[in-house]
Amino acid sequence: MWTHKSWQGRFLAHPLPGGERLRAYAGWCTAVEGNTTFYATPAGETVASWARQTNPEFRFVLKLPKVVTHERRLTGADEELRVFLNAIEPLGPRAHALWIQLPGSFGPADVPALARFLRGLPTSHRYAVEVRHPAFFSDPQAVRMLEETLVTVGAEWIPFDTTAFFRTPPTSDAEREAWTRKPRTPPRTRALTDRPIVRYLGRDDPARTVEGWQPWLDVVTGWLREGRSPTVFVHTPDNADAPDLARRFHGEVRARLPEVVPLPEPAPVGPSTLF
């Protein structure tokens, strides 16, 4: 997302070399979703550049390639997984969690395959799983089976909260497109590890996005008081104001817990001026 066109000249200086955009983004936010890794495993030099542009505390939550999760459905993709793990090695501790996003067709009957896959992963990484099958949000037995599978290997369950988005019909082109693509998944607020991860989808109207995340302020504050270290991603359909909204969420959490470390100060976007 650090190359998002609508951020250039607003949140990131423009023009800015491609090899400096992540560094500029890291002045706004201290974590990023690695969604592009779903479509293609990056080259080693690309990943090394990501490492050079961020400090060791920066958090990448990197999505496993779709050939592993969607095409092979976690079975028979050992070579593709090996190539991916080798490619992200330059990130070191920045690889906060490897994100296993599963298709909506991956249901309770597939949990044994997930269990086998998780048991075979190297313990040098943390893992977090996102599911979209309706049974994992409505069937207590399916919920219990999945939670037990994840807890056994210390993996987290990533909730993707779209309730605020689907509360009323779309009003923009970006919202109408998201309306057809995003899953209708309810919020899930139970953390399984000390590193919970939340994905929240609001609306293009910032006020409605802020209104929709209010319940998460209580949840995240509670996790922090328990000694957990959550990572929260704030999305909107067009993501035009996402960096500012993410900082606003962080600020609202800090208003409740002043001991939370502040975010860095972003670099100036425009040229310096005396007036």
PDB file of N, CA and C in Angstrom, residues 101-169:
ATOM      1  N   GLN A 101      -4.407 -16.610   4.774  1.00  0.00           N
ATOM      2  CA  GLN A 101      -5.785 -16.264   4.447  1.00  0.00           C
ATOM      3  C   GLN A 101      -6.379 -17.401   3.628  1.00  0.00           C
ATOM      4  N   LEU A 102      -7.477 -17.969   4.123  1.00  0.00           N
ATOM      5  CA  LEU A 102      -8.071 -19.136   3.479  1.00  0.00           C
ATOM      6  C   LEU A 102      -9.340 -18.746   2.719  1.00  0.00           C
ATOM      7  N   PRO A 103      -9.645 -19.452   1.635  1.00  0.00           N
ATOM      8  CA  PRO A 103     -10.829 -19.103   0.840  1.00  0.00           C
ATOM      9  C   PRO A 103     -12.119 -19.385   1.590  1.00  0.00           C
ATOM     10  N   GLY A 104     -13.201 -18.754   1.142  1.00  0.00           N
ATOM     11  CA  GLY A 104     -14.488 -18.951   1.790  1.00  0.00           C
ATOM     12  C   GLY A 104     -14.988 -20.379   1.737  1.00  0.00           C
ATOM     13  N   SER A 105     -14.487 -21.166   0.798  1.00  0.00           N
ATOM     14  CA  SER A 105     -14.891 -22.570   0.689  1.00  0.00           C
ATOM     15  C   SER A 105     -14.145 -23.474   1.668  1.00  0.00           C
ATOM     16  N   PHE A 106     -13.142 -22.933   2.342  1.00  0.00           N
ATOM     17  CA  PHE A 106     -12.348 -23.726   3.289  1.00  0.00           C
ATOM     18  C   PHE A 106     -13.111 -23.774   4.613  1.00  0.00           C
ATOM     19  N   GLY A 107     -13.797 -24.904   4.841  1.00  0.00           N
ATOM     20  CA  GLY A 107     -14.701 -25.008   5.977  1.00  0.00           C
ATOM     21  C   GLY A 107     -14.236 -25.949   7.065  1.00  0.00           C
ATOM     22  N   PRO A 108     -15.122 -26.293   7.995  1.00  0.00           N
ATOM     23  CA  PRO A 108     -14.761 -27.169   9.117  1.00  0.00           C
ATOM     24  C   PRO A 108     -14.176 -28.513   8.684  1.00  0.00           C
ATOM     25  N   ALA A 109     -14.639 -29.050   7.577  1.00  0.00           N
ATOM     26  CA  ALA A 109     -14.114 -30.353   7.127  1.00  0.00           C
ATOM     27  C   ALA A 109     -12.655 -30.258   6.708  1.00  0.00           C
ATOM     28  N   ASP A 110     -12.172 -29.039   6.455  1.00  0.00           N
ATOM     29  CA  ASP A 110     -10.791 -28.849   6.026  1.00  0.00           C
ATOM     30  C   ASP A 110      -9.829 -28.551   7.180  1.00  0.00           C
ATOM     31  N   VAL A 111     -10.342 -28.446   8.384  1.00  0.00           N
ATOM     32  CA  VAL A 111      -9.480 -28.101   9.520  1.00  0.00           C
ATOM     33  C   VAL A 111      -8.360 -29.118   9.723  1.00  0.00           C
ATOM     34  N   PRO A 112      -8.585 -30.418   9.539  1.00  0.00           N
ATOM     35  CA  PRO A 112      -7.454 -31.352   9.666  1.00  0.00           C
ATOM     36  C   PRO A 112      -6.301 -31.026   8.713  1.00  0.00           C
ATOM     37  N   ALA A 113      -6.615 -30.571   7.494  1.00  0.00           N
ATOM     38  CA  ALA A 113      -5.554 -30.178   6.557  1.00  0.00           C
ATOM     39  C   ALA A 113      -4.803 -28.965   7.088  1.00  0.00           C
ATOM     40  N   LEU A 114      -5.522 -28.024   7.679  1.00  0.00           N
ATOM     41  CA  LEU A 114      -4.876 -26.859   8.284  1.00  0.00           C
ATOM     42  C   LEU A 114      -3.982 -27.288   9.438  1.00  0.00           C
ATOM     43  N   ALA A 115      -4.451 -28.225  10.255  1.00  0.00           N
ATOM     44  CA  ALA A 115      -3.661 -28.693  11.392  1.00  0.00           C
ATOM     45  C   ALA A 115      -2.352 -29.330  10.914  1.00  0.00           C
ATOM     46  N   ARG A 116      -2.424 -30.153   9.880  1.00  0.00           N
ATOM     47  CA  ARG A 116      -1.211 -30.790   9.352  1.00  0.00           C
ATOM     48  C   ARG A 116      -0.259 -29.737   8.802  1.00  0.00           C
ATOM     49  N   PHE A 117      -0.802 -28.756   8.106  1.00  0.00           N
ATOM     50  CA  PHE A 117       0.023 -27.711   7.516  1.00  0.00           C
ATOM     51  C   PHE A 117       0.731 -26.912   8.600  1.00  0.00           C
ATOM     52  N   LEU A 118       0.003 -26.507   9.620  1.00  0.00           N
ATOM     53  CA  LEU A 118       0.589 -25.705  10.690  1.00  0.00           C
ATOM     54  C   LEU A 118       1.672 -26.475  11.436  1.00  0.00           C
ATOM     55  N   ARG A 119       1.448 -27.761  11.657  1.00  0.00           N
ATOM     56  CA  ARG A 119       2.442 -28.568  12.373  1.00  0.00           C
ATOM     57  C   ARG A 119       3.735 -28.693  11.577  1.00  0.00           C
ATOM     58  N   GLY A 120       3.658 -28.572  10.246  1.00  0.00           N
ATOM     59  CA  GLY A 120       4.841 -28.722   9.423  1.00  0.00           C
ATOM     60  C   GLY A 120       5.605 -27.432   9.187  1.00  0.00           C
ATOM     61  N   LEU A 121       5.108 -26.309   9.687  1.00  0.00           N
ATOM     62  CA  LEU A 121       5.763 -25.022   9.460  1.00  0.00           C
ATOM     63  C   LEU A 121       6.930 -24.827  10.415  1.00  0.00           C
ATOM     64  N   PRO A 122       7.957 -24.093   9.994  1.00  0.00           N
ATOM     65  CA  PRO A 122       9.096 -23.825  10.887  1.00  0.00           C
ATOM     66  C   PRO A 122       8.658 -22.966  12.070  1.00  0.00           C
ATOM     67  N   THR A 123       9.213 -23.243  13.215  1.00  0.00           N
ATOM     68  CA  THR A 123       8.827 -22.518  14.427  1.00  0.00           C
ATOM     69  C   THR A 123       9.513 -21.163  14.534  1.00  0.00           C
ATOM     70  N   SER A 124      10.298 -20.793  13.552  1.00  0.00           N
ATOM     71  CA  SER A 124      10.994 -19.507  13.578  1.00  0.00           C
ATOM     72  C   SER A 124      10.074 -18.332  13.256  1.00  0.00           C
ATOM     73  N   HIS A 125       8.850 -18.611  12.808  1.00  0.00           N
ATOM     74  CA  HIS A 125       7.889 -17.552  12.491  1.00  0.00           C
ATOM     75  C   HIS A 125       6.630 -17.701  13.342  1.00  0.00           C
ATOM     76  N   ARG A 126       5.923 -16.582  13.504  1.00  0.00           N
ATOM     77  CA  ARG A 126       4.566 -16.621  14.042  1.00  0.00           C
ATOM     78  C   ARG A 126       3.604 -16.762  12.877  1.00  0.00           C
ATOM     79  N   TYR A 127       2.442 -17.351  13.155  1.00  0.00           N
ATOM     80  CA  TYR A 127       1.457 -17.569  12.108  1.00  0.00           C
ATOM     81  C   TYR A 127       0.089 -17.077  12.570  1.00  0.00           C
ATOM     82  N   ALA A 128      -0.676 -16.560  11.607  1.00  0.00           N
ATOM     83  CA  ALA A 128      -2.015 -16.066  11.891  1.00  0.00           C
ATOM     84  C   ALA A 128      -2.924 -16.477  10.744  1.00  0.00           C
ATOM     85  N   VAL A 129      -4.106 -16.965  11.083  1.00  0.00           N
ATOM     86  CA  VAL A 129      -5.019 -17.548  10.101  1.00  0.00           C
ATOM     87  C   VAL A 129      -6.279 -16.690   9.992  1.00  0.00           C
ATOM     88  N   GLU A 130      -6.685 -16.424   8.762  1.00  0.00           N
ATOM     89  CA  GLU A 130      -7.950 -15.732   8.504  1.00  0.00           C
ATOM     90  C   GLU A 130      -8.873 -16.686   7.761  1.00  0.00           C
ATOM     91  N   VAL A 131     -10.047 -16.948   8.330  1.00  0.00           N
ATOM     92  CA  VAL A 131     -11.036 -17.824   7.692  1.00  0.00           C
ATOM     93  C   VAL A 131     -12.260 -17.002   7.311  1.00  0.00           C
ATOM     94  N   ARG A 132     -12.995 -17.515   6.318  1.00  0.00           N
ATOM     95  CA  ARG A 132     -14.163 -16.773   5.835  1.00  0.00           C
ATOM     96  C   ARG A 132     -15.409 -17.641   5.707  1.00  0.00           C
ATOM     97  N   HIS A 133     -15.282 -18.935   5.953  1.00  0.00           N
ATOM     98  CA  HIS A 133     -16.455 -19.816   5.866  1.00  0.00           C
ATOM     99  C   HIS A 133     -17.443 -19.446   6.964  1.00  0.00           C
ATOM    100  N   PRO A 134     -18.743 -19.325   6.640  1.00  0.00           N
ATOM    101  CA  PRO A 134     -19.732 -18.882   7.637  1.00  0.00           C
ATOM    102  C   PRO A 134     -19.791 -19.751   8.884  1.00  0.00           C
ATOM    103  N   ALA A 135     -19.494 -21.040   8.765  1.00  0.00           N
ATOM    104  CA  ALA A 135     -19.604 -21.929   9.927  1.00  0.00           C
ATOM    105  C   ALA A 135     -18.659 -21.526  11.045  1.00  0.00           C
ATOM    106  N   PHE A 136     -17.526 -20.926  10.714  1.00  0.00           N
ATOM    107  CA  PHE A 136     -16.570 -20.533  11.743  1.00  0.00           C
ATOM    108  C   PHE A 136     -17.053 -19.327  12.556  1.00  0.00           C
ATOM    109  N   PHE A 137     -18.184 -18.774  12.164  1.00  0.00           N
ATOM    110  CA  PHE A 137     -18.740 -17.642  12.894  1.00  0.00           C
ATOM    111  C   PHE A 137     -20.124 -17.941  13.462  1.00  0.00           C
ATOM    112  N   SER A 138     -20.642 -19.143  13.183  1.00  0.00           N
ATOM    113  CA  SER A 138     -21.999 -19.466  13.642  1.00  0.00           C
ATOM    114  C   SER A 138     -22.115 -20.817  14.334  1.00  0.00           C
ATOM    115  N   ASP A 139     -21.199 -21.718  14.058  1.00  0.00           N
ATOM    116  CA  ASP A 139     -21.265 -23.081  14.608  1.00  0.00           C
ATOM    117  C   ASP A 139     -20.262 -23.217  15.753  1.00  0.00           C
ATOM    118  N   PRO A 140     -20.739 -23.317  16.998  1.00  0.00           N
ATOM    119  CA  PRO A 140     -19.815 -23.399  18.140  1.00  0.00           C
ATOM    120  C   PRO A 140     -18.817 -24.543  18.022  1.00  0.00           C
ATOM    121  N   GLN A 141     -19.242 -25.671  17.466  1.00  0.00           N
ATOM    122  CA  GLN A 141     -18.326 -26.808  17.332  1.00  0.00           C
ATOM    123  C   GLN A 141     -17.200 -26.480  16.350  1.00  0.00           C
ATOM    124  N   ALA A 142     -17.540 -25.810  15.240  1.00  0.00           N
ATOM    125  CA  ALA A 142     -16.520 -25.431  14.263  1.00  0.00           C
ATOM    126  C   ALA A 142     -15.557 -24.413  14.858  1.00  0.00           C
ATOM    127  N   VAL A 143     -16.097 -23.474  15.623  1.00  0.00           N
ATOM    128  CA  VAL A 143     -15.251 -22.475  16.285  1.00  0.00           C
ATOM    129  C   VAL A 143     -14.282 -23.150  17.233  1.00  0.00           C
ATOM    130  N   ARG A 144     -14.806 -24.066  18.047  1.00  0.00           N
ATOM    131  CA  ARG A 144     -13.967 -24.753  19.025  1.00  0.00           C
ATOM    132  C   ARG A 144     -12.879 -25.580  18.337  1.00  0.00           C
ATOM    133  N   MET A 145     -13.229 -26.264  17.261  1.00  0.00           N
ATOM    134  CA  MET A 145     -12.260 -27.092  16.549  1.00  0.00           C
ATOM    135  C   MET A 145     -11.141 -26.236  15.967  1.00  0.00           C
ATOM    136  N   LEU A 146     -11.494 -25.105  15.379  1.00  0.00           N
ATOM    137  CA  LEU A 146     -10.477 -24.243  14.799  1.00  0.00           C
ATOM    138  C   LEU A 146      -9.607 -23.618  15.885  1.00  0.00           C
ATOM    139  N   GLU A 147     -10.218 -23.151  16.958  1.00  0.00           N
ATOM    140  CA  GLU A 147      -9.434 -22.554  18.043  1.00  0.00           C
ATOM    141  C   GLU A 147      -8.450 -23.555  18.623  1.00  0.00           C
ATOM    142  N   GLU A 148      -8.881 -24.772  18.839  1.00  0.00           N
ATOM    143  CA  GLU A 148      -7.988 -25.785  19.401  1.00  0.00           C
ATOM    144  C   GLU A 148      -6.821 -26.062  18.453  1.00  0.00           C
ATOM    145  N   THR A 149      -7.097 -26.080  17.160  1.00  0.00           N
ATOM    146  CA  THR A 149      -6.036 -26.298  16.168  1.00  0.00           C
ATOM    147  C   THR A 149      -5.002 -25.183  16.225  1.00  0.00           C
ATOM    148  N   LEU A 150      -5.469 -23.948  16.330  1.00  0.00           N
ATOM    149  CA  LEU A 150      -4.565 -22.804  16.352  1.00  0.00           C
ATOM    150  C   LEU A 150      -3.784 -22.733  17.665  1.00  0.00           C
ATOM    151  N   VAL A 151      -4.461 -22.938  18.769  1.00  0.00           N
ATOM    152  CA  VAL A 151      -3.804 -22.847  20.072  1.00  0.00           C
ATOM    153  C   VAL A 151      -2.689 -23.887  20.195  1.00  0.00           C
ATOM    154  N   THR A 152      -2.908 -25.062  19.630  1.00  0.00           N
ATOM    155  CA  THR A 152      -1.923 -26.133  19.730  1.00  0.00           C
ATOM    156  C   THR A 152      -0.561 -25.716  19.197  1.00  0.00           C
ATOM    157  N   VAL A 153      -0.551 -24.866  18.162  1.00  0.00           N
ATOM    158  CA  VAL A 153       0.717 -24.456  17.545  1.00  0.00           C
ATOM    159  C   VAL A 153       1.032 -22.985  17.804  1.00  0.00           C
ATOM    160  N   GLY A 154       0.263 -22.343  18.663  1.00  0.00           N
ATOM    161  CA  GLY A 154       0.521 -20.943  18.995  1.00  0.00           C
ATOM    162  C   GLY A 154       0.197 -19.975  17.881  1.00  0.00           C
ATOM    163  N   ALA A 155      -0.759 -20.315  17.022  1.00  0.00           N
ATOM    164  CA  ALA A 155      -1.159 -19.442  15.921  1.00  0.00           C
ATOM    165  C   ALA A 155      -2.347 -18.573  16.333  1.00  0.00           C
ATOM    166  N   GLU A 156      -2.474 -17.421  15.688  1.00  0.00           N
ATOM    167  CA  GLU A 156      -3.557 -16.484  15.983  1.00  0.00           C
ATOM    168  C   GLU A 156      -4.676 -16.607  14.954  1.00  0.00           C
ATOM    169  N   TRP A 157      -5.855 -16.150  15.321  1.00  0.00           N
ATOM    170  CA  TRP A 157      -7.015 -16.086  14.430  1.00  0.00           C
ATOM    171  C   TRP A 157      -7.230 -14.616  14.103  1.00  0.00           C
ATOM    172  N   ILE A 158      -7.109 -14.236  12.836  1.00  0.00           N
ATOM    173  CA  ILE A 158      -7.275 -12.843  12.427  1.00  0.00           C
ATOM    174  C   ILE A 158      -8.741 -12.564  12.120  1.00  0.00           C
ATOM    175  N   PRO A 159      -9.393 -11.675  12.872  1.00  0.00           N
ATOM    176  CA  PRO A 159     -10.743 -11.271  12.485  1.00  0.00           C
ATOM    177  C   PRO A 159     -10.695 -10.187  11.417  1.00  0.00           C
ATOM    178  N   PHE A 160     -11.594 -10.266  10.457  1.00  0.00           N
ATOM    179  CA  PHE A 160     -11.769  -9.213   9.461  1.00  0.00           C
ATOM    180  C   PHE A 160     -13.168  -8.649   9.689  1.00  0.00           C
ATOM    181  N   ASP A 161     -13.254  -7.537  10.400  1.00  0.00           N
ATOM    182  CA  ASP A 161     -14.530  -6.973  10.819  1.00  0.00           C
ATOM    183  C   ASP A 161     -15.076  -6.067   9.716  1.00  0.00           C
ATOM    184  N   THR A 162     -16.144  -6.514   9.060  1.00  0.00           N
ATOM    185  CA  THR A 162     -16.762  -5.736   7.984  1.00  0.00           C
ATOM    186  C   THR A 162     -18.164  -5.266   8.361  1.00  0.00           C
ATOM    187  N   THR A 163     -18.522  -5.364   9.625  1.00  0.00           N
ATOM    188  CA  THR A 163     -19.895  -5.024  10.023  1.00  0.00           C
ATOM    189  C   THR A 163     -20.215  -3.557   9.785  1.00  0.00           C
ATOM    190  N   ALA A 164     -19.279  -2.660  10.072  1.00  0.00           N
ATOM    191  CA  ALA A 164     -19.541  -1.240   9.847  1.00  0.00           C
ATOM    192  C   ALA A 164     -19.724  -0.951   8.359  1.00  0.00           C
ATOM    193  N   PHE A 165     -18.972  -1.639   7.533  1.00  0.00           N
ATOM    194  CA  PHE A 165     -19.071  -1.423   6.089  1.00  0.00           C
ATOM    195  C   PHE A 165     -20.432  -1.858   5.558  1.00  0.00           C
ATOM    196  N   PHE A 166     -20.907  -3.017   5.979  1.00  0.00           N
ATOM    197  CA  PHE A 166     -22.147  -3.565   5.433  1.00  0.00           C
ATOM    198  C   PHE A 166     -23.398  -3.068   6.163  1.00  0.00           C
ATOM    199  N   ARG A 167     -23.244  -2.118   7.059  1.00  0.00           N
ATOM    200  CA  ARG A 167     -24.401  -1.645   7.831  1.00  0.00           C
ATOM    201  C   ARG A 167     -25.422  -0.920   6.955  1.00  0.00           C
ATOM    202  N   THR A 168     -24.963  -0.172   5.960  1.00  0.00           N
ATOM    203  CA  THR A 168     -25.855   0.551   5.055  1.00  0.00           C
ATOM    204  C   THR A 168     -25.337   0.401   3.632  1.00  0.00           C
ATOM    205  N   PRO A 169     -26.206   0.588   2.626  1.00  0.00           N
ATOM    206  CA  PRO A 169     -25.798   0.387   1.231  1.00  0.00           C
ATOM    207  C   PRO A 169     -24.648   1.296   0.821  1.00  0.00           C
TER     208      PRO A 169
END
